[in-house]
């Protein structure tokens, strides 16, 4: 399973990229607005830090305009993934862009029927928003299960399921159990995956016992080892 981080905060991205566990980044207009920076500058900086797919979302809604914005975004870096909304014009642009060799992330997916359309349009990624479905009392994970199963029925559907609007670790582990290809996580959720109280407790007790031995692990050839 690939992990993307869902943010336009380049400091967070640098720090999470250092873990070696980051496969890509997703942004959206809200996240760019939150960064307070120029979108083209932010996307360029992110693409420098993370070699995997970096989703940059168009703001246009009409086909010709989407294509013009996509051309600008594609020029930033080879790993830019054009993010388009799941609308007729968005999917038309998806088809044209992927036919031209671009990666496309189709966003704002809330039904299996929409996910089928995105796959038929050749999307690289489909982004079903699980948290926003949960918010309105629909089971976001049921949608992931449906899409994963439907896509697996057709060899010609190459679209990867990118679980979006993730709110907690349970979303991540359930998505993994269902076989989703990617999850895009807010930085706090990604960091929370490391945590377990028994890990903290176990480490504290190992370190306390080690300290009692008075030993240090060092290269004997350097002359300072304690055996
Ligand atoms: C995905 O690409 C979206 O940017 C994101 O996951 C939306 O999440 P939200 O519902 O928490 O805003």
Tab-separated table of C-alpha atoms and ligand atoms in Angstrom:
chain	number	residue	atom	x	y	z
A	1	UNK	CA	0.000	0.000	0.000
A	2	UNK	CA	1.297	3.435	-0.904
A	3	UNK	CA	1.134	6.359	1.510
A	4	UNK	CA	0.615	9.876	0.228
A	5	UNK	CA	0.426	12.875	2.528
A	6	UNK	CA	-2.513	15.248	2.109
A	7	UNK	CA	-1.076	18.711	2.690
A	8	UNK	CA	0.556	21.713	1.002
A	9	UNK	CA	2.705	22.420	4.071
A	10	UNK	CA	6.224	21.932	2.691
A	11	UNK	CA	7.829	21.782	6.141
A	12	UNK	CA	5.585	18.861	7.091
A	13	UNK	CA	6.277	17.203	3.732
A	14	UNK	CA	10.065	17.500	4.187
A	15	UNK	CA	9.861	16.032	7.664
A	16	UNK	CA	7.616	13.134	6.615
A	17	UNK	CA	9.680	12.457	3.477
A	18	UNK	CA	12.678	11.915	5.794
A	19	UNK	CA	10.930	8.846	7.248
A	20	UNK	CA	11.378	7.149	3.869
A	21	UNK	CA	7.723	6.076	3.990
A	22	UNK	CA	6.201	8.703	1.736
A	23	UNK	CA	5.208	7.689	-1.793
A	24	UNK	CA	3.476	10.876	-2.941
A	25	UNK	CA	1.531	14.004	-2.013
A	26	UNK	CA	-1.990	15.268	-2.622
A	27	UNK	CA	-3.069	18.890	-2.442
A	28	UNK	CA	-6.348	20.649	-3.117
A	29	UNK	CA	-7.393	24.314	-3.388
A	30	UNK	CA	-8.260	24.452	0.319
A	31	UNK	CA	-4.844	23.108	1.349
A	32	UNK	CA	-3.027	25.520	-0.999
A	33	UNK	CA	-5.079	28.429	0.383
A	34	UNK	CA	-4.122	27.305	3.894
A	35	UNK	CA	-0.418	27.415	2.955
A	36	UNK	CA	-0.803	31.120	2.072
A	37	UNK	CA	1.630	30.632	-0.844
A	38	UNK	CA	1.573	30.797	-4.622
A	39	UNK	CA	0.323	27.452	-5.916
A	40	UNK	CA	2.921	27.020	-8.660
A	41	UNK	CA	5.761	27.703	-6.208
A	42	UNK	CA	4.394	25.274	-3.618
A	43	UNK	CA	3.858	22.472	-6.133
A	44	UNK	CA	7.359	22.974	-7.569
A	45	UNK	CA	8.890	22.787	-4.092
A	46	UNK	CA	6.916	19.649	-3.203
A	47	UNK	CA	7.938	17.972	-6.488
A	48	UNK	CA	11.578	18.633	-5.610
A	49	UNK	CA	11.218	16.924	-2.235
A	50	UNK	CA	9.034	13.957	-3.195
A	51	UNK	CA	9.797	12.077	-6.427
A	52	UNK	CA	6.427	10.252	-6.434
A	53	UNK	CA	3.113	11.591	-7.768
A	54	UNK	CA	2.196	15.090	-6.521
A	55	UNK	CA	-1.447	15.969	-7.132
A	56	UNK	CA	-2.137	19.563	-8.179
A	57	UNK	CA	-5.807	20.395	-8.626
A	58	UNK	CA	-7.203	22.516	-11.446
A	59	UNK	CA	-9.533	25.340	-10.441
A	60	UNK	CA	-11.347	25.396	-13.786
A	61	UNK	CA	-14.561	23.460	-14.376
A	62	UNK	CA	-15.001	23.783	-18.137
A	63	UNK	CA	-13.056	21.432	-20.460
A	64	UNK	CA	-10.949	23.929	-22.470
A	65	UNK	CA	-10.081	25.872	-19.355
A	66	UNK	CA	-9.175	22.673	-17.447
A	67	UNK	CA	-6.854	21.694	-20.289
A	68	UNK	CA	-5.148	25.123	-20.249
A	69	UNK	CA	-4.597	24.960	-16.487
A	70	UNK	CA	-3.394	21.358	-16.757
A	71	UNK	CA	-0.799	22.427	-19.355
A	72	UNK	CA	0.577	25.006	-16.902
A	73	UNK	CA	0.684	22.508	-14.033
A	74	UNK	CA	2.310	19.772	-16.149
A	75	UNK	CA	5.180	22.097	-16.983
A	76	UNK	CA	6.162	22.342	-13.287
A	77	UNK	CA	7.664	18.845	-13.010
A	78	UNK	CA	7.388	15.326	-14.420
A	79	UNK	CA	5.781	13.984	-11.242
A	80	UNK	CA	2.862	16.434	-11.231
A	81	UNK	CA	-0.442	14.570	-11.248
A	82	UNK	CA	-3.330	16.629	-12.573
A	83	UNK	CA	-6.284	16.517	-10.213
A	84	UNK	CA	-9.659	17.018	-11.876
A	85	UNK	CA	-13.175	16.981	-10.421
A	86	UNK	CA	-15.509	14.084	-11.120
A	87	UNK	CA	-17.714	15.931	-13.608
A	88	UNK	CA	-18.365	15.307	-17.320
A	89	UNK	CA	-15.811	18.004	-18.251
A	90	UNK	CA	-13.348	16.722	-15.649
A	91	UNK	CA	-13.566	13.174	-17.018
A	92	UNK	CA	-13.279	14.390	-20.602
A	93	UNK	CA	-10.084	16.191	-19.577
A	94	UNK	CA	-8.938	13.047	-17.732
A	95	UNK	CA	-9.273	10.988	-20.895
A	96	UNK	CA	-7.402	13.560	-23.000
A	97	UNK	CA	-4.637	14.056	-20.425
A	98	UNK	CA	-3.978	10.379	-19.735
A	99	UNK	CA	-4.013	9.668	-23.486
A	100	UNK	CA	-1.278	12.294	-23.694
A	101	UNK	CA	0.810	10.543	-21.008
A	102	UNK	CA	-0.136	12.639	-17.954
A	103	UNK	CA	-1.041	11.164	-14.578
A	104	UNK	CA	-4.564	12.165	-13.500
A	105	UNK	CA	-6.224	11.953	-10.090
A	106	UNK	CA	-10.027	12.174	-10.293
A	107	UNK	CA	-11.250	13.764	-7.092
A	108	UNK	CA	-14.532	14.180	-5.201
A	109	UNK	CA	-15.739	10.616	-5.815
A	110	UNK	CA	-18.683	9.583	-3.652
A	111	UNK	CA	-20.160	6.571	-5.484
A	112	UNK	CA	-19.080	3.347	-7.158
A	113	UNK	CA	-20.795	4.464	-10.365
A	114	UNK	CA	-18.588	7.575	-10.448
A	115	UNK	CA	-15.516	5.376	-9.881
A	116	UNK	CA	-16.470	3.228	-12.896
A	117	UNK	CA	-16.675	6.357	-15.053
A	118	UNK	CA	-13.238	7.496	-13.862
A	119	UNK	CA	-11.700	4.113	-14.695
A	120	UNK	CA	-13.281	4.211	-18.140
A	121	UNK	CA	-11.786	7.694	-18.594
A	122	UNK	CA	-8.352	6.173	-17.900
A	123	UNK	CA	-7.761	7.857	-14.535
A	124	UNK	CA	-4.448	7.049	-12.870
A	125	UNK	CA	-6.084	7.459	-9.448
A	126	UNK	CA	-9.658	7.681	-8.202
A	127	UNK	CA	-10.128	9.546	-4.912
A	128	UNK	CA	-13.180	8.409	-2.927
A	129	UNK	CA	-13.652	10.684	0.121
A	130	UNK	CA	-14.341	8.333	3.031
A	131	UNK	CA	-14.404	10.881	5.881
A	132	UNK	CA	-16.904	13.147	4.172
A	133	UNK	CA	-19.199	10.139	3.587
A	134	UNK	CA	-18.898	9.079	7.234
A	135	UNK	CA	-19.801	12.673	8.167
A	136	UNK	CA	-23.206	12.285	6.516
A	137	UNK	CA	-23.826	8.845	8.047
A	138	UNK	CA	-22.769	6.787	5.001
A	139	UNK	CA	-20.068	4.145	5.397
A	140	UNK	CA	-17.044	5.464	3.494
A	141	UNK	CA	-15.273	2.126	3.770
A	142	UNK	CA	-18.172	0.311	2.125
A	143	UNK	CA	-17.533	2.484	-0.925
A	144	UNK	CA	-13.841	1.503	-0.910
A	145	UNK	CA	-14.790	-2.191	-0.737
A	146	UNK	CA	-17.185	-1.756	-3.672
A	147	UNK	CA	-14.685	0.080	-5.864
A	148	UNK	CA	-11.811	-2.328	-5.133
A	149	UNK	CA	-14.053	-5.284	-5.993
A	150	UNK	CA	-15.470	-3.703	-9.147
A	151	UNK	CA	-12.035	-2.691	-10.459
A	152	UNK	CA	-10.691	-6.188	-9.802
A	153	UNK	CA	-13.394	-7.603	-12.102
A	154	UNK	CA	-11.903	-5.894	-15.173
A	155	UNK	CA	-8.320	-6.318	-16.398
A	156	UNK	CA	-8.601	-3.144	-18.478
A	157	UNK	CA	-9.316	-0.982	-15.384
A	158	UNK	CA	-5.836	0.133	-14.315
A	159	UNK	CA	-7.004	2.980	-12.044
A	160	UNK	CA	-5.599	2.874	-8.505
A	161	UNK	CA	-7.947	3.416	-5.571
A	162	UNK	CA	-6.607	6.382	-3.584
A	163	UNK	CA	-8.478	6.587	-0.282
A	164	UNK	CA	-8.984	10.281	0.526
A	165	UNK	CA	-10.556	12.348	3.300
A	166	UNK	CA	-8.918	9.989	5.786
A	167	UNK	CA	-9.568	10.951	9.399
A	168	UNK	CA	-8.052	8.214	11.578
A	169	UNK	CA	-5.807	5.111	11.684
A	170	UNK	CA	-8.821	2.796	11.402
A	171	UNK	CA	-9.554	4.261	7.960
A	172	UNK	CA	-5.982	3.371	6.981
A	173	UNK	CA	-5.962	-0.208	8.249
A	174	UNK	CA	-9.431	-0.932	6.879
A	175	UNK	CA	-8.405	0.480	3.491
A	176	UNK	CA	-5.329	-1.768	3.542
A	177	UNK	CA	-7.417	-4.817	4.465
A	178	UNK	CA	-9.721	-4.071	1.548
A	179	UNK	CA	-6.765	-3.860	-0.840
A	180	UNK	CA	-6.887	-0.142	-1.674
A	181	UNK	CA	-3.721	0.837	-3.537
A	182	UNK	CA	-3.067	4.198	-1.858
A	183	UNK	CA	-4.189	6.207	1.167
A	184	UNK	CA	-3.579	9.928	1.379
A	185	UNK	CA	-3.214	10.934	4.992
A	186	UNK	CA	-3.233	14.229	6.840
A	187	UNK	CA	0.209	14.578	8.511
A	188	UNK	CA	-1.237	14.030	12.005
A	189	UNK	CA	-2.865	10.737	10.977
A	190	UNK	CA	0.349	9.543	9.325
A	191	UNK	CA	2.325	10.349	12.467
A	192	UNK	CA	-0.269	8.658	14.686
A	193	UNK	CA	0.315	5.331	12.908
A	194	UNK	CA	3.674	5.034	14.683
A	195	UNK	CA	2.136	5.185	18.142
A	196	UNK	CA	1.333	2.371	20.542
A	197	UNK	CA	1.473	2.685	24.356
A	198	UNK	CA	3.057	-0.778	24.667
A	199	UNK	CA	5.853	0.293	22.310
A	200	UNK	CA	6.581	3.308	24.553
A	201	UNK	CA	6.350	1.202	27.702
A	202	UNK	CA	8.512	-1.607	26.313
A	203	UNK	CA	11.178	0.786	25.064
A	204	UNK	CA	11.337	2.628	28.394
A	205	UNK	CA	11.871	-0.645	30.243
A	206	UNK	CA	14.523	-1.929	27.781
A	207	UNK	CA	16.425	1.347	28.066
A	208	UNK	CA	16.253	1.329	31.875
A	209	UNK	CA	17.611	-2.251	32.012
A	210	UNK	CA	20.333	-1.392	29.497
A	211	UNK	CA	21.435	1.635	31.510
A	212	UNK	CA	21.961	-0.651	34.547
A	213	UNK	CA	24.547	-2.681	32.586
A	214	UNK	CA	26.765	0.382	32.124
A	215	UNK	CA	27.547	-0.845	28.591
A	216	UNK	CA	27.837	1.135	25.357
A	217	UNK	CA	27.620	-0.292	21.869
A	218	UNK	CA	30.717	0.992	20.100
A	219	UNK	CA	33.278	-0.191	17.589
A	220	UNK	CA	35.947	-2.159	19.524
A	221	UNK	CA	38.546	-1.118	16.935
A	222	UNK	CA	37.868	2.485	17.900
A	223	UNK	CA	39.103	1.400	21.315
A	224	UNK	CA	36.187	2.474	23.433
A	225	UNK	CA	34.004	-0.620	23.601
A	226	UNK	CA	32.772	-2.077	26.817
A	227	UNK	CA	32.364	-5.866	26.736
B	1	LIG	C1	-7.848	14.373	-1.265
B	1	LIG	O1	-7.139	14.433	-2.230
B	1	LIG	C2	-8.409	15.540	-0.579
B	1	LIG	O2	-7.454	16.573	-0.688
B	1	LIG	C3	-8.619	15.330	0.891
B	1	LIG	O3	-8.339	14.005	1.277
B	1	LIG	C4	-9.908	15.874	1.403
B	1	LIG	O4	-9.975	15.636	2.776
B	1	LIG	P1	-11.012	16.381	3.763
B	1	LIG	O5	-12.354	15.781	3.554
B	1	LIG	O6	-10.475	16.107	5.128
B	1	LIG	O7	-10.969	17.833	3.389
